[in-house]
């Protein structure tokens, strides 16, 4: 019974931290309402988390936000990814050359999780934040991760759960998603045209390992005119070259020999 109680407390703590991550700041009353828990219980839990530096006081009286200890934990998680280590200098160069937001994502279950993001000079308020996630059917990096898996994974993804529509352009059925994945597989570049945020577009490419299997996805995003308007071929070429450079660092092509370019 004590073991079950301990697990319940850990689960509730994680739920509180997740809510604070989503909201930025919240009061104990707001969190209690979201969780369906007594305000006094939530306040005691927040006090305990505050003592561990997991939570701290917010910018307004009575509010709470995530604490700096989580930054240490998050940094330790992010730094274990070889993809990020190899991608960092390539992403910085791509960012300097284009001025757009550059992402690196890895798959976790049915989602693409952003493990690195360099903010663009023109557009910064994009949907995918560092540490945030999008479902695999939405966005350029997400679909690059899904497209380069076995086709059986496509069907499994559609069958295993609800598929969220973000905008009228989001592909949410087999008839709309599978052709997009096939095009991505054929061209090597995933195109997101306002299917996550209206007015915003993105391009994505896979990062492959020594087995030729997708390990991550590199993406560039900005206002639609900048990504798909002025010089889309040149931007695609830069992105593909960047993706291939990171993939070679992970052993792609150097070990497997003649592997078809993914761009």
Coordinates of C-alpha atoms in Angstrom, one line a residue:
X1 CA 0.0 0.0 0.0
X2 CA 2.8 2.4 0.9
X3 CA 4.4 1.6 -2.5
X4 CA 1.2 2.4 -4.3
X5 CA 0.9 5.6 -2.3
X6 CA 4.4 6.6 -3.3
X7 CA 3.7 6.0 -7.0
X8 CA 0.5 8.1 -6.8
X9 CA 2.4 11.0 -5.3
X10 CA 5.1 10.8 -8.0
X11 CA 2.4 10.7 -10.6
X12 CA 0.7 13.7 -9.2
X13 CA 4.0 15.6 -9.0
X14 CA 4.6 14.9 -12.6
X15 CA 1.1 16.1 -13.5
X16 CA 1.7 19.3 -11.7
X17 CA 5.0 19.9 -13.4
X18 CA 3.4 19.1 -16.8
X19 CA 0.7 21.6 -16.2
X20 CA 3.2 24.3 -15.2
X21 CA 5.2 23.5 -18.3
X22 CA 2.1 24.0 -20.4
X23 CA 0.8 27.1 -18.6
X24 CA 4.1 28.9 -17.7
X25 CA 2.7 30.0 -14.4
X26 CA -0.4 29.1 -12.3
X27 CA -1.8 29.4 -8.9
X28 CA -2.5 26.4 -6.6
X29 CA -6.2 27.0 -7.1
X30 CA -5.9 26.8 -10.9
X31 CA -3.8 23.6 -10.7
X32 CA -6.2 22.0 -8.2
X33 CA -9.1 22.7 -10.6
X34 CA -7.2 21.2 -13.5
X35 CA -6.3 18.1 -11.5
X36 CA -9.5 17.7 -9.7
X37 CA -7.7 17.7 -6.4
X38 CA -8.2 19.6 -3.1
X39 CA -6.5 22.9 -3.1
X40 CA -4.8 22.1 0.2
X41 CA -3.2 18.9 -1.2
X42 CA -1.9 20.7 -4.3
X43 CA -0.5 23.5 -2.2
X44 CA 1.4 21.0 0.0
X45 CA 2.7 19.3 -3.0
X46 CA 3.9 22.6 -4.5
X47 CA 5.6 23.4 -1.2
X48 CA 7.5 20.1 -1.3
X49 CA 8.5 20.6 -4.9
X50 CA 9.6 24.2 -4.1
X51 CA 11.8 22.8 -1.4
X52 CA 13.5 20.6 -4.1
X53 CA 13.9 23.6 -6.5
X54 CA 11.6 21.8 -8.9
X55 CA 9.1 24.7 -8.5
X56 CA 9.6 28.4 -7.6
X57 CA 7.4 31.4 -7.1
X58 CA 6.1 33.0 -10.3
X59 CA 6.2 36.6 -11.4
X60 CA 2.8 37.3 -9.8
X61 CA 1.9 36.8 -6.1
X62 CA 0.5 33.4 -5.5
X63 CA 1.7 31.8 -8.7
X64 CA 4.2 29.1 -9.3
X65 CA 6.4 28.1 -12.2
X66 CA 9.0 25.5 -13.0
X67 CA 12.3 25.7 -11.0
X68 CA 15.9 25.8 -12.1
X69 CA 16.7 22.3 -10.9
X70 CA 14.6 21.0 -13.9
X71 CA 17.0 22.9 -16.2
X72 CA 19.8 20.8 -14.9
X73 CA 17.9 17.6 -15.4
X74 CA 16.6 18.6 -18.9
X75 CA 20.1 19.6 -20.0
X76 CA 21.4 16.2 -18.9
X77 CA 18.7 14.4 -20.9
X78 CA 19.3 16.6 -24.0
X79 CA 23.1 16.2 -24.0
X80 CA 23.0 12.4 -24.2
X81 CA 21.7 12.6 -27.8
X82 CA 24.6 12.1 -30.2
X83 CA 22.3 13.6 -32.9
X84 CA 22.4 16.9 -31.1
X85 CA 26.1 16.9 -30.6
X86 CA 26.8 16.3 -34.3
X87 CA 24.0 18.5 -35.5
X88 CA 24.8 21.7 -33.4
X89 CA 27.5 23.2 -35.7
X90 CA 25.6 22.3 -38.8
X91 CA 22.4 23.9 -37.4
X92 CA 24.3 27.0 -36.4
X93 CA 25.6 27.4 -40.0
X94 CA 22.2 26.8 -41.5
X95 CA 20.7 29.4 -39.1
X96 CA 23.4 32.0 -39.9
X97 CA 22.9 31.5 -43.6
X98 CA 19.1 31.7 -43.6
X99 CA 18.0 33.6 -40.6
X100 CA 15.1 31.1 -40.1
X101 CA 14.2 28.9 -37.1
X102 CA 16.1 25.6 -37.2
X103 CA 14.9 22.5 -35.3
X104 CA 16.3 19.1 -34.4
X105 CA 13.7 16.5 -33.4
X106 CA 13.7 12.9 -32.3
X107 CA 10.8 10.5 -32.1
X108 CA 9.2 9.5 -28.8
X109 CA 6.2 7.3 -29.2
X110 CA 3.7 9.0 -31.5
X111 CA 5.4 12.4 -31.2
X112 CA 8.4 14.3 -32.5
X113 CA 10.2 16.0 -29.6
X114 CA 12.3 19.1 -30.2
X115 CA 15.8 18.5 -28.7
X116 CA 17.4 21.6 -30.2
X117 CA 16.0 24.9 -31.6
X118 CA 17.7 28.0 -32.9
X119 CA 15.3 30.9 -33.1
X120 CA 14.8 32.7 -36.4
X121 CA 15.5 36.4 -36.7
X122 CA 12.0 37.1 -38.2
X123 CA 9.6 34.7 -36.6
X124 CA 10.1 33.2 -33.1
X125 CA 6.6 32.5 -31.8
X126 CA 6.3 29.1 -33.6
X127 CA 4.4 26.1 -32.3
X128 CA 7.3 23.8 -31.5
X129 CA 9.3 24.9 -28.5
X130 CA 12.5 23.4 -27.2
X131 CA 11.4 20.3 -25.3
X132 CA 8.0 20.5 -26.9
X133 CA 6.4 17.9 -29.2
X134 CA 4.1 17.6 -32.2
X135 CA 2.4 14.4 -33.3
X136 CA 4.1 12.6 -36.2
X137 CA 1.5 13.6 -38.8
X138 CA 1.9 17.3 -38.3
X139 CA 4.8 19.4 -39.3
X140 CA 7.9 18.9 -41.5
X141 CA 10.2 17.3 -39.0
X142 CA 7.5 15.1 -37.6
X143 CA 6.5 13.7 -41.0
X144 CA 10.2 13.2 -42.0
X145 CA 10.5 10.9 -39.0
X146 CA 7.4 9.0 -39.9
X147 CA 8.0 8.9 -43.7
X148 CA 11.3 7.1 -43.5
X149 CA 10.0 4.3 -41.4
X150 CA 8.5 1.1 -42.8
X151 CA 5.2 1.7 -44.4
X152 CA 3.6 -0.6 -41.8
X153 CA 4.4 2.2 -39.3
X154 CA 2.2 4.6 -41.3
X155 CA -0.8 2.3 -41.0
X156 CA -0.1 1.6 -37.3
X157 CA 0.1 5.3 -36.6
X158 CA -3.3 6.0 -38.2
X159 CA -4.9 3.0 -36.5
X160 CA -3.5 3.4 -32.9
X161 CA -5.1 6.7 -31.9
X162 CA -6.9 9.9 -32.8
X163 CA -5.2 12.2 -35.3
X164 CA -5.4 15.9 -34.3
X165 CA -6.2 18.6 -36.8
X166 CA -4.4 21.8 -36.2
X167 CA -5.5 23.8 -39.3
X168 CA -7.6 23.0 -42.3
X169 CA -4.4 21.9 -44.1
X170 CA -3.4 19.2 -41.5
X171 CA -3.5 15.7 -43.1
X172 CA -5.5 13.6 -40.7
X173 CA -6.8 10.7 -42.8
X174 CA -5.1 7.9 -44.7
X175 CA -6.2 9.5 -48.0
X176 CA -4.5 12.8 -47.1
X177 CA -1.5 11.6 -45.0
X178 CA -0.2 8.6 -46.9
X179 CA 0.3 10.5 -50.2
X180 CA 2.2 13.2 -48.3
X181 CA 4.5 10.6 -46.7
X182 CA 5.0 8.9 -50.1
X183 CA 6.0 12.3 -51.6
X184 CA 8.4 12.9 -48.7
X185 CA 10.0 9.5 -49.2
X186 CA 10.3 10.1 -52.9
X187 CA 11.8 13.6 -52.7
X188 CA 13.6 13.2 -49.4
X189 CA 12.1 16.5 -48.2
X190 CA 9.1 16.9 -46.0
X191 CA 7.0 20.0 -46.7
X192 CA 4.7 21.6 -44.1
X193 CA 2.5 24.3 -45.7
X194 CA 0.5 25.9 -42.9
X195 CA -0.6 22.5 -41.5
X196 CA 0.5 23.4 -37.9
X197 CA 0.1 27.2 -37.9
X198 CA -1.6 29.3 -40.5
X199 CA 0.9 31.5 -42.3
X200 CA 3.9 29.4 -41.3
X201 CA 5.7 26.8 -43.4
X202 CA 8.6 24.4 -42.9
X203 CA 10.9 21.9 -44.6
X204 CA 12.3 18.8 -43.0
X205 CA 14.8 16.1 -43.8
X206 CA 15.7 12.8 -42.0
X207 CA 18.9 12.2 -40.1
X208 CA 20.0 8.6 -40.9
X209 CA 22.4 6.4 -39.0
X210 CA 24.9 3.8 -40.2
X211 CA 22.1 1.3 -40.8
X212 CA 20.2 3.8 -43.0
X213 CA 17.5 4.1 -40.4
X214 CA 16.0 7.4 -39.3
X215 CA 17.4 8.7 -36.0
X216 CA 16.2 12.3 -36.1
X217 CA 14.9 15.0 -38.3
X218 CA 16.2 18.4 -39.2
X219 CA 13.8 21.2 -40.0
X220 CA 13.8 24.9 -41.0
X221 CA 10.7 27.0 -40.4
X222 CA 9.4 30.5 -40.9
X223 CA 6.7 32.6 -42.6
X224 CA 5.3 30.9 -45.7
X225 CA 6.7 33.3 -48.2
X226 CA 10.3 33.0 -46.9
X227 CA 10.2 29.1 -46.8
X228 CA 8.2 28.3 -50.0
X229 CA 8.2 31.6 -51.9
X230 CA 11.4 33.3 -53.0
X231 CA 14.0 30.5 -53.4
X232 CA 12.5 27.1 -52.3
X233 CA 14.9 25.1 -54.4
X234 CA 18.0 26.8 -52.8
X235 CA 16.6 26.4 -49.3
X236 CA 15.8 22.7 -49.9
X237 CA 19.3 22.1 -51.2
X238 CA 20.9 23.7 -48.2
X239 CA 18.7 21.7 -45.8
X240 CA 19.4 18.4 -47.6
X241 CA 23.1 19.0 -47.5
X242 CA 22.9 19.8 -43.8
X243 CA 20.9 16.6 -43.1
X244 CA 23.4 14.5 -45.1
X245 CA 26.3 16.1 -43.2
X246 CA 24.8 15.1 -39.9
X247 CA 23.9 11.7 -41.1
X248 CA 27.5 11.0 -42.3
X249 CA 28.7 12.0 -38.8
X250 CA 26.4 9.2 -37.5
X251 CA 28.0 6.7 -39.9
X252 CA 25.4 6.9 -42.8
X253 CA 26.9 6.1 -46.2
X254 CA 30.4 5.8 -44.8
X255 CA 29.6 2.3 -43.5
X256 CA 26.7 1.2 -45.6
X257 CA 28.4 2.1 -48.9
X258 CA 26.2 3.3 -51.8
X259 CA 23.0 4.6 -50.2
X260 CA 20.5 6.6 -52.2
X261 CA 20.5 10.2 -51.3
X262 CA 17.5 11.3 -49.4
X263 CA 17.2 14.6 -51.1

